């Protein structure tokens, strides 16, 4: 704060990054309301959408649109206005601007021009989901929207299988089933996953389960395929992923004494029903040991 005060030019206005509710209007902070009432201009992702919120809050501040298609141009224009002394607030359709929402170019340019950027913190689906997920929060990573195309989604998940931090993804309702199918395929049926849907709204649902059971539940109840969704995925745990049950390990070890690695793994798959990849990796690790 002190550093900002020294650097910002005396007659410049300021840029406020204001978080707005992700569903429940009561989540707007008094400071956010004050700011939105007192700035000269509100730059909104969608002026009509935000118009609804601002009307309910009885805020009549002038609004202009700043969305992903005009952000670079608008960033130039808005920073000029701030330099001329205007105060500007940035809001998105819901939650915290810049979190899978426009604003990055404006904030970056503001710093380049030594404009003071003031966050007015508040709701974000990412943090709301994480806080209620019941998965480790000491370290986590936000991964934004999952790719829409199946092949890209599969490799996107595959690249993250060994990520040890809790992962947070945004997903759309019409892709949730396909996405959970791919998630099971790449992370394994047993990985714990939390689906947080319609947070802060009437049909808020938060379910913490294994990937497979979560998928079955979502398929069986089509209501779970509606609304806004955050997926929180447990980080990789060495023991959870690579260890076999005592019985499966015994079967594999016995077969490995008599057969080639390939034959032993295939027969172990037939006997135990365990995933081939898991048995194969375990067999390889035994070979490394010897
Ligand atoms: N900037 C927003 C934030 O801070 O969370 C996120 C905007 S992003 C364009 C919209 C996505 O956020 C939705 O598709 C959904 O994945 C998630 N999201 C937003 N509101 C939500 C809610 N109430 N419940 C669950 N997920 C939500």
Short mmCIF file of C-alpha atoms and ligand atoms in Angstrom, two decimals:
data_model
loop_
_atom_site.label_atom_id
_atom_site.label_comp_id
_atom_site.label_asym_id
_atom_site.label_seq_id
_atom_site.Cartn_x
_atom_site.Cartn_y
_atom_site.Cartn_z
CA UNK A 1 0.00 0.00 0.00
CA UNK A 2 2.73 2.45 1.02
CA UNK A 3 4.71 1.62 -2.10
CA UNK A 4 1.63 2.22 -4.24
CA UNK A 5 1.03 5.58 -2.55
CA UNK A 6 4.52 6.75 -3.35
CA UNK A 7 4.38 5.56 -6.96
CA UNK A 8 0.90 6.67 -8.01
CA UNK A 9 0.79 10.13 -9.52
CA UNK A 10 -0.99 12.68 -7.35
CA UNK A 11 -3.80 13.68 -9.66
CA UNK A 12 -4.49 10.29 -11.14
CA UNK A 13 -7.70 8.52 -10.36
CA UNK A 14 -7.62 4.89 -9.30
CA UNK A 15 -8.67 1.55 -10.72
CA UNK A 16 -10.84 -0.57 -8.42
CA UNK A 17 -11.23 -4.31 -9.04
CA UNK A 18 -14.55 -5.12 -7.43
CA UNK A 19 -15.82 -8.63 -6.67
CA UNK A 20 -19.58 -9.13 -7.00
CA UNK A 21 -21.83 -12.03 -5.88
CA UNK A 22 -21.73 -15.45 -7.59
CA UNK A 23 -25.43 -15.98 -6.91
CA UNK A 24 -26.50 -14.57 -3.58
CA UNK A 25 -26.91 -10.80 -3.64
CA UNK A 26 -26.24 -10.57 0.09
CA UNK A 27 -22.62 -11.51 -0.55
CA UNK A 28 -21.85 -8.04 -1.90
CA UNK A 29 -19.72 -6.15 0.62
CA UNK A 30 -20.55 -2.67 1.92
CA UNK A 31 -17.17 -1.56 0.60
CA UNK A 32 -18.02 -2.86 -2.89
CA UNK A 33 -21.32 -0.95 -2.83
CA UNK A 34 -19.59 2.24 -1.68
CA UNK A 35 -16.98 1.93 -4.39
CA UNK A 36 -19.50 1.25 -7.17
CA UNK A 37 -21.56 4.25 -6.03
CA UNK A 38 -18.61 6.62 -5.89
CA UNK A 39 -16.50 5.88 -8.97
CA UNK A 40 -17.03 7.86 -12.18
CA UNK A 41 -17.40 4.82 -14.42
CA UNK A 42 -18.07 1.11 -13.96
CA UNK A 43 -16.44 -1.06 -16.62
CA UNK A 44 -18.59 -4.19 -16.79
CA UNK A 45 -18.10 -7.42 -18.73
CA UNK A 46 -21.74 -7.30 -19.83
CA UNK A 47 -23.50 -4.01 -19.11
CA UNK A 48 -26.98 -5.54 -19.36
CA UNK A 49 -26.17 -8.38 -17.00
CA UNK A 50 -24.55 -6.05 -14.48
CA UNK A 51 -27.39 -3.58 -14.97
CA UNK A 52 -29.64 -6.06 -13.20
CA UNK A 53 -27.33 -6.29 -10.17
CA UNK A 54 -26.73 -2.53 -10.03
CA UNK A 55 -30.43 -1.80 -10.27
CA UNK A 56 -31.13 -4.07 -7.32
CA UNK A 57 -28.45 -2.25 -5.37
CA UNK A 58 -29.82 1.12 -6.52
CA UNK A 59 -26.48 2.09 -8.07
CA UNK A 60 -26.76 4.50 -11.01
CA UNK A 61 -23.10 5.00 -11.91
CA UNK A 62 -22.35 5.27 -15.66
CA UNK A 63 -21.43 1.91 -17.19
CA UNK A 64 -19.32 0.90 -20.17
CA UNK A 65 -18.55 -2.53 -21.58
CA UNK A 66 -15.18 -4.19 -21.19
CA UNK A 67 -15.13 -7.74 -22.48
CA UNK A 68 -12.58 -10.12 -23.97
CA UNK A 69 -13.09 -8.74 -27.51
CA UNK A 70 -12.49 -5.05 -26.73
CA UNK A 71 -10.31 -5.29 -23.65
CA UNK A 72 -7.03 -4.14 -25.22
CA UNK A 73 -8.62 -1.02 -26.75
CA UNK A 74 -10.62 -0.30 -23.64
CA UNK A 75 -7.55 -0.70 -21.44
CA UNK A 76 -5.87 2.15 -23.39
CA UNK A 77 -8.95 4.36 -23.17
CA UNK A 78 -9.69 3.69 -19.52
CA UNK A 79 -6.13 4.19 -18.34
CA UNK A 80 -6.11 7.58 -20.14
CA UNK A 81 -9.28 8.52 -18.28
CA UNK A 82 -7.74 7.45 -14.96
CA UNK A 83 -4.65 9.54 -15.70
CA UNK A 84 -7.02 12.47 -16.30
CA UNK A 85 -8.36 11.96 -12.76
CA UNK A 86 -11.32 9.62 -13.16
CA UNK A 87 -11.92 6.70 -10.80
CA UNK A 88 -12.96 3.50 -12.52
CA UNK A 89 -14.29 0.22 -11.14
CA UNK A 90 -14.03 -3.07 -13.00
CA UNK A 91 -16.64 -5.76 -12.42
CA UNK A 92 -17.37 -9.03 -14.19
CA UNK A 93 -20.66 -10.89 -14.60
CA UNK A 94 -20.11 -12.66 -11.29
CA UNK A 95 -17.35 -13.16 -8.74
CA UNK A 96 -13.87 -11.73 -8.90
CA UNK A 97 -12.75 -10.05 -12.14
CA UNK A 98 -9.70 -11.61 -13.85
CA UNK A 99 -10.49 -15.08 -12.41
CA UNK A 100 -11.45 -16.73 -15.74
CA UNK A 101 -12.81 -13.30 -16.62
CA UNK A 102 -11.52 -10.18 -18.43
CA UNK A 103 -9.35 -7.54 -16.80
CA UNK A 104 -5.77 -8.78 -17.08
CA UNK A 105 -4.76 -6.32 -19.84
CA UNK A 106 -6.33 -3.39 -17.99
CA UNK A 107 -4.60 -4.21 -14.71
CA UNK A 108 -1.27 -4.87 -16.41
CA UNK A 109 -1.41 -1.61 -18.36
CA UNK A 110 -2.43 0.27 -15.21
CA UNK A 111 0.70 -0.92 -13.45
CA UNK A 112 2.81 0.05 -16.45
CA UNK A 113 1.32 3.55 -16.26
CA UNK A 114 1.80 3.71 -12.48
CA UNK A 115 -1.91 3.84 -11.80
CA UNK A 116 -2.95 2.63 -8.37
CA UNK A 117 -4.93 -0.64 -8.58
CA UNK A 118 -7.17 -1.30 -5.57
CA UNK A 119 -8.75 -4.73 -5.03
CA UNK A 120 -12.16 -4.82 -3.37
CA UNK A 121 -12.20 -8.52 -2.49
CA UNK A 122 -15.27 -10.69 -2.25
CA UNK A 123 -16.88 -13.79 -3.76
CA UNK A 124 -15.19 -16.17 -6.14
CA UNK A 125 -16.49 -19.62 -7.08
CA UNK A 126 -12.93 -20.95 -6.88
CA UNK A 127 -12.44 -20.06 -3.21
CA UNK A 128 -16.04 -20.82 -2.21
CA UNK A 129 -15.75 -24.34 -3.67
CA UNK A 130 -12.32 -24.95 -2.17
CA UNK A 131 -13.37 -23.76 1.27
CA UNK A 132 -16.23 -26.25 1.43
CA UNK A 133 -14.70 -29.16 -0.50
CA UNK A 134 -13.07 -31.05 2.34
CA UNK A 135 -9.86 -31.57 0.37
CA UNK A 136 -6.39 -30.30 1.32
CA UNK A 137 -6.19 -26.52 1.08
CA UNK A 138 -2.61 -25.98 2.24
CA UNK A 139 -1.55 -26.08 -1.41
CA UNK A 140 -3.82 -25.85 -4.42
CA UNK A 141 -3.79 -24.76 -8.04
CA UNK A 142 -6.49 -23.12 -10.09
CA UNK A 143 -6.72 -24.62 -13.58
CA UNK A 144 -9.56 -22.52 -15.03
CA UNK A 145 -11.95 -23.99 -17.62
CA UNK A 146 -11.41 -27.59 -18.73
CA UNK A 147 -10.95 -27.81 -22.55
CA UNK A 148 -14.18 -28.53 -24.42
CA UNK A 149 -12.85 -31.06 -26.95
CA UNK A 150 -12.54 -34.65 -25.75
CA UNK A 151 -9.01 -35.34 -27.02
CA UNK A 152 -7.70 -32.09 -25.52
CA UNK A 153 -9.55 -32.68 -22.28
CA UNK A 154 -8.11 -36.16 -21.90
CA UNK A 155 -4.53 -35.03 -22.37
CA UNK A 156 -5.18 -31.98 -20.18
CA UNK A 157 -6.29 -34.26 -17.34
CA UNK A 158 -3.52 -36.79 -18.11
CA UNK A 159 -0.89 -34.06 -17.72
CA UNK A 160 -2.19 -33.34 -14.22
CA UNK A 161 -2.47 -36.88 -12.85
CA UNK A 162 0.71 -36.56 -10.77
CA UNK A 163 -0.03 -33.03 -9.54
CA UNK A 164 0.26 -33.23 -5.75
CA UNK A 165 -1.69 -30.04 -5.04
CA UNK A 166 -5.48 -29.94 -4.88
CA UNK A 167 -6.74 -28.83 -8.31
CA UNK A 168 -9.70 -26.57 -9.02
CA UNK A 169 -11.42 -26.60 -12.42
CA UNK A 170 -14.37 -24.72 -13.87
CA UNK A 171 -16.69 -26.87 -15.97
CA UNK A 172 -19.91 -26.27 -17.88
CA UNK A 173 -23.10 -28.25 -17.16
CA UNK A 174 -23.51 -29.66 -20.67
CA UNK A 175 -20.04 -31.22 -20.56
CA UNK A 176 -20.03 -32.39 -16.95
CA UNK A 177 -20.79 -36.05 -17.70
CA UNK A 178 -18.17 -36.36 -20.46
CA UNK A 179 -15.71 -34.51 -18.30
CA UNK A 180 -16.23 -36.85 -15.34
CA UNK A 181 -15.88 -39.88 -17.65
CA UNK A 182 -12.49 -38.56 -18.80
CA UNK A 183 -11.55 -37.63 -15.27
CA UNK A 184 -12.18 -41.24 -14.14
CA UNK A 185 -10.21 -42.52 -17.14
CA UNK A 186 -7.16 -40.39 -16.43
CA UNK A 187 -7.12 -39.91 -12.64
CA UNK A 188 -8.60 -43.33 -11.84
CA UNK A 189 -11.96 -44.28 -10.38
CA UNK A 190 -10.77 -43.90 -6.79
CA UNK A 191 -9.47 -40.32 -6.93
CA UNK A 192 -11.55 -38.09 -4.64
CA UNK A 193 -13.40 -35.36 -6.47
CA UNK A 194 -15.74 -32.66 -5.23
CA UNK A 195 -18.45 -31.19 -7.39
CA UNK A 196 -19.65 -27.80 -6.16
CA UNK A 197 -22.73 -26.67 -8.05
CA UNK A 198 -24.85 -23.54 -7.89
CA UNK A 199 -22.83 -22.14 -4.99
CA UNK A 200 -24.68 -19.59 -2.82
CA UNK A 201 -27.89 -20.23 -4.80
CA UNK A 202 -31.12 -22.09 -3.99
CA UNK A 203 -29.97 -25.45 -5.37
CA UNK A 204 -26.45 -25.32 -3.99
CA UNK A 205 -24.98 -28.85 -3.94
CA UNK A 206 -21.55 -29.91 -2.76
CA UNK A 207 -20.60 -33.58 -3.03
CA UNK A 208 -17.30 -35.13 -2.07
CA UNK A 209 -16.90 -38.67 -3.44
CA UNK A 210 -14.69 -40.94 -5.51
CA UNK A 211 -14.55 -40.01 -9.20
CA UNK A 212 -16.51 -43.11 -10.20
CA UNK A 213 -19.29 -42.68 -7.64
CA UNK A 214 -19.59 -39.00 -8.42
CA UNK A 215 -19.97 -39.84 -12.11
CA UNK A 216 -22.65 -42.45 -11.39
CA UNK A 217 -24.55 -39.99 -9.22
CA UNK A 218 -24.42 -37.21 -11.84
CA UNK A 219 -25.55 -39.59 -14.60
CA UNK A 220 -28.44 -40.88 -12.48
CA UNK A 221 -29.70 -37.44 -11.44
CA UNK A 222 -30.00 -35.08 -14.40
CA UNK A 223 -30.55 -32.13 -12.04
CA UNK A 224 -26.84 -32.43 -11.29
CA UNK A 225 -26.15 -31.63 -14.95
CA UNK A 226 -27.53 -28.11 -14.63
CA UNK A 227 -26.26 -24.79 -13.35
CA UNK A 228 -22.73 -23.58 -12.65
CA UNK A 229 -20.09 -26.06 -11.62
CA UNK A 230 -16.67 -26.17 -9.98
CA UNK A 231 -14.72 -29.42 -9.79
CA UNK A 232 -12.12 -29.84 -7.06
CA UNK A 233 -9.78 -32.80 -7.49
CA UNK A 234 -7.60 -34.32 -4.80
CA UNK A 235 -3.86 -34.10 -5.42
CA UNK A 236 -1.75 -37.14 -6.28
CA UNK A 237 -0.79 -39.41 -3.42
CA UNK A 238 1.96 -41.94 -4.09
CA UNK A 239 0.42 -44.67 -1.96
CA UNK A 240 -3.12 -44.20 -3.24
CA UNK A 241 -2.18 -44.44 -6.89
CA UNK A 242 0.49 -47.09 -6.99
CA UNK A 243 -0.30 -49.51 -4.20
CA UNK A 244 -2.24 -52.71 -4.82
CA UNK A 245 -4.50 -54.53 -2.42
CA UNK A 246 -2.77 -57.30 -0.48
CA UNK A 247 -4.52 -59.98 -2.54
CA UNK A 248 -3.75 -58.40 -5.93
CA UNK A 249 -0.13 -57.95 -4.96
CA UNK A 250 0.10 -61.59 -3.86
CA UNK A 251 -1.40 -62.78 -7.16
CA UNK A 252 0.98 -60.66 -9.20
CA UNK A 253 4.07 -61.66 -7.22
CA UNK A 254 3.16 -65.37 -7.54
CA UNK A 255 2.65 -65.11 -11.28
CA UNK A 256 5.85 -63.15 -11.76
CA UNK A 257 7.77 -66.05 -10.19
CA UNK A 258 6.60 -68.33 -13.00
CA UNK A 259 5.89 -66.16 -16.05
CA UNK A 260 7.28 -63.28 -18.07
CA UNK A 261 6.28 -59.79 -16.92
CA UNK A 262 3.86 -59.40 -19.81
CA UNK A 263 2.18 -62.76 -19.25
CA UNK A 264 2.03 -62.31 -15.48
CA UNK A 265 0.42 -58.88 -15.80
CA UNK A 266 -2.18 -60.09 -18.30
CA UNK A 267 -3.10 -63.09 -16.17
CA UNK A 268 -3.24 -60.89 -13.05
CA UNK A 269 -5.65 -58.56 -14.87
CA UNK A 270 -7.86 -61.56 -15.72
CA UNK A 271 -7.81 -62.90 -12.17
CA UNK A 272 -8.17 -59.68 -10.18
CA UNK A 273 -9.96 -57.27 -12.52
CA UNK A 274 -7.40 -54.64 -11.47
CA UNK A 275 -6.31 -52.00 -14.03
CA UNK A 276 -3.57 -53.26 -16.36
CA UNK A 277 -1.61 -50.00 -16.08
CA UNK A 278 -1.52 -50.28 -12.28
CA UNK A 279 -0.42 -53.92 -12.30
CA UNK A 280 2.14 -53.22 -14.99
CA UNK A 281 3.63 -50.28 -13.08
CA UNK A 282 3.78 -52.36 -9.93
CA UNK A 283 5.45 -55.26 -11.77
CA UNK A 284 7.99 -52.82 -13.18
CA UNK A 285 8.72 -51.41 -9.75
CA UNK A 286 9.35 -54.98 -8.46
CA UNK A 287 11.70 -55.59 -11.36
CA UNK A 288 13.57 -52.37 -10.51
CA UNK A 289 13.88 -53.55 -6.89
CA UNK A 290 15.52 -56.80 -7.94
N1 LIG B 1 -14.87 -14.68 -11.99
C1 LIG B 1 -15.68 -15.77 -11.53
C2 LIG B 1 -15.20 -16.20 -10.14
O1 LIG B 1 -14.55 -15.42 -9.47
O2 LIG B 1 -15.50 -17.31 -9.73
C3 LIG B 1 -15.67 -16.93 -12.51
C4 LIG B 1 -16.19 -16.56 -13.86
S1 LIG B 1 -16.18 -17.88 -14.99
C5 LIG B 1 -16.55 -17.03 -16.48
C6 LIG B 1 -17.70 -18.68 -14.68
C7 LIG B 1 -17.51 -20.08 -14.09
O3 LIG B 1 -17.28 -19.98 -12.69
C8 LIG B 1 -18.73 -20.97 -14.22
O4 LIG B 1 -18.78 -21.61 -15.48
C9 LIG B 1 -18.52 -21.95 -13.09
O5 LIG B 1 -17.57 -22.93 -13.45
C10 LIG B 1 -17.92 -21.03 -12.01
N2 LIG B 1 -18.98 -20.46 -11.18
C11 LIG B 1 -19.41 -19.19 -11.17
N3 LIG B 1 -20.41 -19.05 -10.28
C12 LIG B 1 -20.62 -20.25 -9.72
C13 LIG B 1 -21.51 -20.76 -8.74
N4 LIG B 1 -22.40 -19.97 -8.17
N5 LIG B 1 -21.44 -22.06 -8.42
C14 LIG B 1 -20.54 -22.88 -8.99
N6 LIG B 1 -19.67 -22.45 -9.93
C15 LIG B 1 -19.71 -21.16 -10.30
#
